[in-house]
Amino acid sequence: MKTNTKILAAEFEYLECHSLADALDAMTQYSGKAKILAGGTDLLTKMKSGLLQCEYLIFVKKIEGLNYLISDSNTLRIGPMVSLRTIEKSEQVKAYYSALFEAVRSMAATSVKNMATIGGNLCNGSPAADTAPPLLVYGATLKLSSTRGDRMVPVEEFFVGPGKTVLESDELLTEISIPDLGEHVGSSFLKLGRVAADIAKINVAVCLKRTGRTVSNCRIAFGSAAPTPIRLPEAEAMLTSQEMTVELITKVAQAAAKMIKPITDKRSTSSYRQQVSKVILEEGIRSAWQRAGGEL
């Protein structure tokens, strides 16, 4: 049987909230029966395809208190309703958070980025979410809110499985906080897809701090390489406190390829993902090192 993807076949009640308090009240009242609608680029596609149904759809994109991108006390604070296009156009993100800028630049067409939100990209829980690896290497923290209060969750604890996060049924992501990276820090993001702006076959982000010729701190994160976006602490340790060389980069990339656990699906095979992970990680480390002011 063919699925009509032009319409929403299942009935639901649409609720439009204009304040965070109203949204949290609605999430509590309809806990377990509602879905949050922001840009809708993922959610509506699933609903049209019959992959997802809900009794209530809560629209939150018009809540001004969730749409901001500001620096505050050495922290970059991003509201979850900020569009991907807004992040892409931010000179601050482009200058200081290169991996996040490159991730958003690689995603979808401009028309989609005008609608899609960073909160939606995270809360969708996809292992291939392009914003996840940069936030992982930046050590970002997420604020999750409900009528019961707020809780802060490191982004590396947010994803628990394909399409699954730690969000409770009455909770809403209300802020993404990225700490100041300091001086002599560089970051990068790379991905491979079937075509430009496609979902990643595999992606990687690197963030490192340079002290002279030495890597004093390093974080590496992959997407589409495991059931969730992941960091590779073992690979990071191979770089940390070491003098940067071309040989070291190759060694780390080869080791990292053995640490990831990608699957075979319609977009790529496990073996291909492991092979190309070495290439994009090598390039990612080189780029991050050079952006930190280092030379090879």
XYZ file of C-alpha atoms in Angstrom:
296
model
C 0.000 0.000 0.000
C 1.345 3.409 -0.936
C 1.520 6.154 1.669
C 0.184 9.588 0.759
C 2.927 11.902 1.970
C 1.028 15.060 0.940
C -1.373 15.033 3.892
C -1.511 14.243 7.599
C -3.866 11.292 7.720
C -4.189 10.880 11.500
C -6.280 13.316 13.521
C -4.706 15.374 16.312
C -5.357 18.548 18.275
C -3.111 21.496 17.450
C -2.048 23.790 20.313
C -0.079 27.000 19.750
C 1.882 28.337 22.724
C 3.256 31.866 22.997
C 5.057 31.546 26.342
C 7.300 28.968 27.954
C 4.937 28.652 30.907
C 2.040 27.786 28.593
C 4.167 25.230 26.754
C 5.293 23.527 29.961
C 1.727 23.468 31.287
C 0.588 21.831 28.050
C 3.411 19.298 28.209
C 2.357 18.388 31.742
C -1.346 18.205 30.890
C -0.826 16.051 27.814
C 2.252 14.139 28.996
C 2.825 11.075 26.853
C 0.219 12.144 24.302
C 1.876 15.227 22.797
C 4.718 16.048 20.461
C 6.570 19.347 20.173
C 6.431 21.115 16.808
C 9.162 23.658 16.039
C 10.432 23.789 12.442
C 8.705 20.511 11.629
C 11.236 19.434 9.004
C 11.625 16.020 10.651
C 8.415 15.670 12.650
C 5.943 16.420 9.865
C 7.767 14.114 7.473
C 7.388 11.258 9.953
C 3.732 12.073 10.534
C 2.975 12.179 6.813
C 4.716 8.843 6.348
C 2.743 7.260 9.176
C 5.875 6.618 11.236
C 4.679 8.806 14.087
C 1.301 9.705 15.544
C 0.201 11.853 18.454
C -3.007 13.126 20.000
C -1.705 16.653 20.539
C 0.770 18.766 18.591
C 2.241 21.653 20.593
C 3.680 24.456 18.446
C 6.428 26.389 20.277
C 8.411 28.189 17.593
C 6.757 31.553 18.300
C 7.977 31.605 21.913
C 10.420 34.534 21.918
C 12.079 33.355 25.121
C 13.357 30.279 23.294
C 14.761 32.133 20.282
C 18.077 33.820 21.080
C 21.806 33.516 20.424
C 23.897 35.538 22.865
C 27.202 35.535 24.746
C 26.861 35.760 28.508
C 29.676 35.371 31.077
C 32.037 33.595 28.659
C 29.251 31.259 27.541
C 27.459 31.076 24.202
C 23.763 30.563 24.961
C 21.500 29.318 22.183
C 17.741 29.047 22.428
C 16.371 25.797 20.974
C 14.070 27.663 18.571
C 16.992 29.373 16.831
C 16.941 28.371 13.175
C 19.904 26.641 11.582
C 20.125 29.512 9.129
C 20.485 32.031 11.983
C 23.388 30.019 13.384
C 24.975 29.793 9.950
C 24.801 33.582 9.543
C 26.223 34.328 12.998
C 29.672 35.917 12.694
C 30.452 34.881 16.268
C 29.720 31.214 15.563
C 31.722 31.364 12.338
C 34.729 32.984 14.017
C 34.899 31.100 17.332
C 32.910 27.888 16.911
C 34.060 26.672 13.506
C 32.850 23.088 13.912
C 29.279 24.196 14.639
C 29.341 26.645 11.737
C 30.611 23.979 9.342
C 28.056 21.462 10.595
C 25.125 23.800 10.003
C 26.518 24.948 6.660
C 26.580 21.317 5.501
C 22.932 20.688 6.374
C 20.011 20.768 3.953
C 18.956 23.530 1.586
C 18.667 27.140 2.714
C 14.868 26.970 2.625
C 14.953 24.043 5.058
C 17.526 25.737 7.317
C 15.233 28.760 7.554
C 12.625 26.484 9.173
C 14.669 23.837 10.995
C 15.842 24.554 14.550
C 18.902 23.439 16.477
C 16.633 22.132 19.221
C 14.755 19.975 16.780
C 17.968 18.584 15.326
C 19.039 17.460 18.803
C 15.701 16.268 20.159
C 15.061 14.137 17.088
C 17.738 11.879 18.589
C 19.259 10.838 15.278
C 22.712 9.199 15.400
C 23.467 11.290 12.305
C 22.478 14.678 13.798
C 25.064 17.093 12.419
C 24.931 19.550 15.333
C 25.628 16.800 17.895
C 29.373 16.133 17.274
C 30.329 19.837 17.503
C 28.368 20.236 20.732
C 30.015 17.079 22.085
C 33.536 18.364 21.442
C 32.660 21.773 22.892
C 31.404 20.211 26.126
C 27.974 21.801 25.721
C 25.259 21.556 28.362
C 21.519 21.339 27.756
C 18.823 22.786 30.000
C 15.714 20.607 30.185
C 12.650 22.228 31.726
C 9.259 21.143 33.011
C 6.736 22.397 35.546
C 8.793 20.412 38.072
C 11.831 22.609 37.462
C 15.020 22.656 35.390
C 17.874 20.192 35.094
C 21.219 20.534 33.348
C 22.403 17.616 31.232
C 25.789 17.339 29.464
C 25.118 16.771 25.791
C 27.051 13.480 25.875
C 24.449 12.131 28.328
C 21.479 13.368 26.276
C 21.360 10.635 23.608
C 20.466 7.123 24.747
C 19.676 5.298 21.477
C 18.488 5.776 17.888
C 15.698 8.347 18.080
C 15.830 8.340 21.888
C 16.986 10.970 24.384
C 16.746 11.499 28.144
C 13.901 13.995 27.669
C 10.913 13.044 29.812
C 7.442 13.229 28.244
C 6.695 16.502 30.092
C 10.069 18.160 29.433
C 11.222 20.702 26.886
C 14.755 21.598 25.816
C 15.050 25.285 26.734
C 18.734 26.181 26.274
C 22.043 25.028 24.816
C 25.128 26.406 26.595
C 28.613 26.267 25.087
C 31.537 27.325 27.310
C 34.176 29.768 26.156
C 36.894 27.826 24.346
C 39.795 30.031 25.387
C 42.889 30.873 23.357
C 44.879 28.679 20.982
C 41.863 26.453 20.375
C 40.714 25.192 16.993
C 37.776 23.076 15.884
C 36.516 21.481 12.694
C 33.644 19.417 11.312
C 33.515 17.165 8.266
C 30.941 14.797 6.876
C 30.261 12.534 3.945
C 26.809 12.201 2.400
C 25.371 10.730 -0.760
C 24.854 14.225 -2.204
C 25.457 17.750 -0.965
C 23.386 18.684 2.112
C 22.263 15.067 2.578
C 22.038 13.191 5.869
C 25.532 12.122 6.878
C 26.862 8.695 6.035
C 29.381 9.605 8.716
C 30.491 12.872 10.308
C 33.210 13.940 12.729
C 34.070 16.948 14.876
C 37.410 17.766 16.486
C 38.292 20.431 19.043
C 41.801 20.806 20.422
C 43.880 23.239 22.430
C 47.498 23.933 21.494
C 50.396 24.710 23.812
C 53.371 25.298 21.567
C 53.834 22.102 19.536
C 51.821 20.049 22.011
C 48.137 19.158 22.122
C 47.156 20.084 25.674
C 43.512 19.049 25.325
C 41.498 17.268 22.647
C 37.968 16.040 21.969
C 36.812 13.889 19.054
C 33.199 13.004 18.272
C 31.552 10.985 15.500
C 28.015 10.772 14.164
C 26.521 7.863 12.173
C 29.177 5.676 13.778
C 27.191 4.141 16.666
C 23.617 4.031 18.008
C 24.159 7.592 19.254
C 26.592 10.423 18.486
C 29.716 9.502 20.451
C 33.017 10.797 21.752
C 36.190 8.708 21.523
C 38.104 9.223 24.808
C 40.731 6.621 23.884
C 41.580 8.417 20.639
C 41.585 11.752 22.457
C 44.087 10.377 24.985
C 46.433 9.366 22.168
C 46.707 13.033 21.139
C 46.635 14.742 24.518
C 50.029 15.861 25.886
C 51.708 14.733 22.668
C 53.703 16.737 20.148
C 51.650 17.073 16.998
C 53.087 15.288 13.965
C 51.720 13.914 10.704
C 52.595 10.405 11.882
C 50.624 10.887 15.109
C 47.550 12.074 13.202
C 47.633 8.951 11.011
C 48.084 6.690 14.035
C 45.135 8.243 15.874
C 42.859 8.065 12.813
C 43.654 4.404 12.243
C 42.984 3.581 15.893
C 39.727 5.562 15.916
C 38.385 3.607 12.942
C 38.568 0.450 15.058
C 36.737 2.097 17.962
C 33.550 3.105 16.153
C 30.664 0.685 15.602
C 28.757 1.839 12.510
C 25.924 -0.154 10.970
C 25.109 -1.083 7.388
C 21.961 0.631 6.136
C 20.510 2.027 2.912
C 22.923 4.976 2.963
C 26.200 3.092 3.428
C 27.944 -0.015 4.696
C 29.693 -0.483 7.997
C 33.034 -1.239 6.347
C 32.855 1.867 4.145
C 32.085 4.060 7.143
C 35.063 2.669 9.015
C 37.389 3.200 6.065
C 36.371 6.796 5.370
C 36.356 7.649 9.084
C 40.155 7.547 8.939
C 40.250 10.044 6.085
C 37.845 12.590 7.537
C 39.356 12.356 11.027
C 42.857 12.982 9.687
C 41.587 16.035 7.831
C 39.608 17.168 10.867
C 42.614 16.995 13.194
C 44.809 18.853 10.702
C 42.234 21.599 10.271
C 41.596 22.010 14.005
C 45.357 22.139 14.692
C 45.951 24.780 12.055
C 43.025 26.863 13.344
C 44.609 26.696 16.797
C 47.679 28.310 15.231
C 49.725 25.159 14.858
C 51.889 24.079 11.947
C 52.721 20.640 10.570
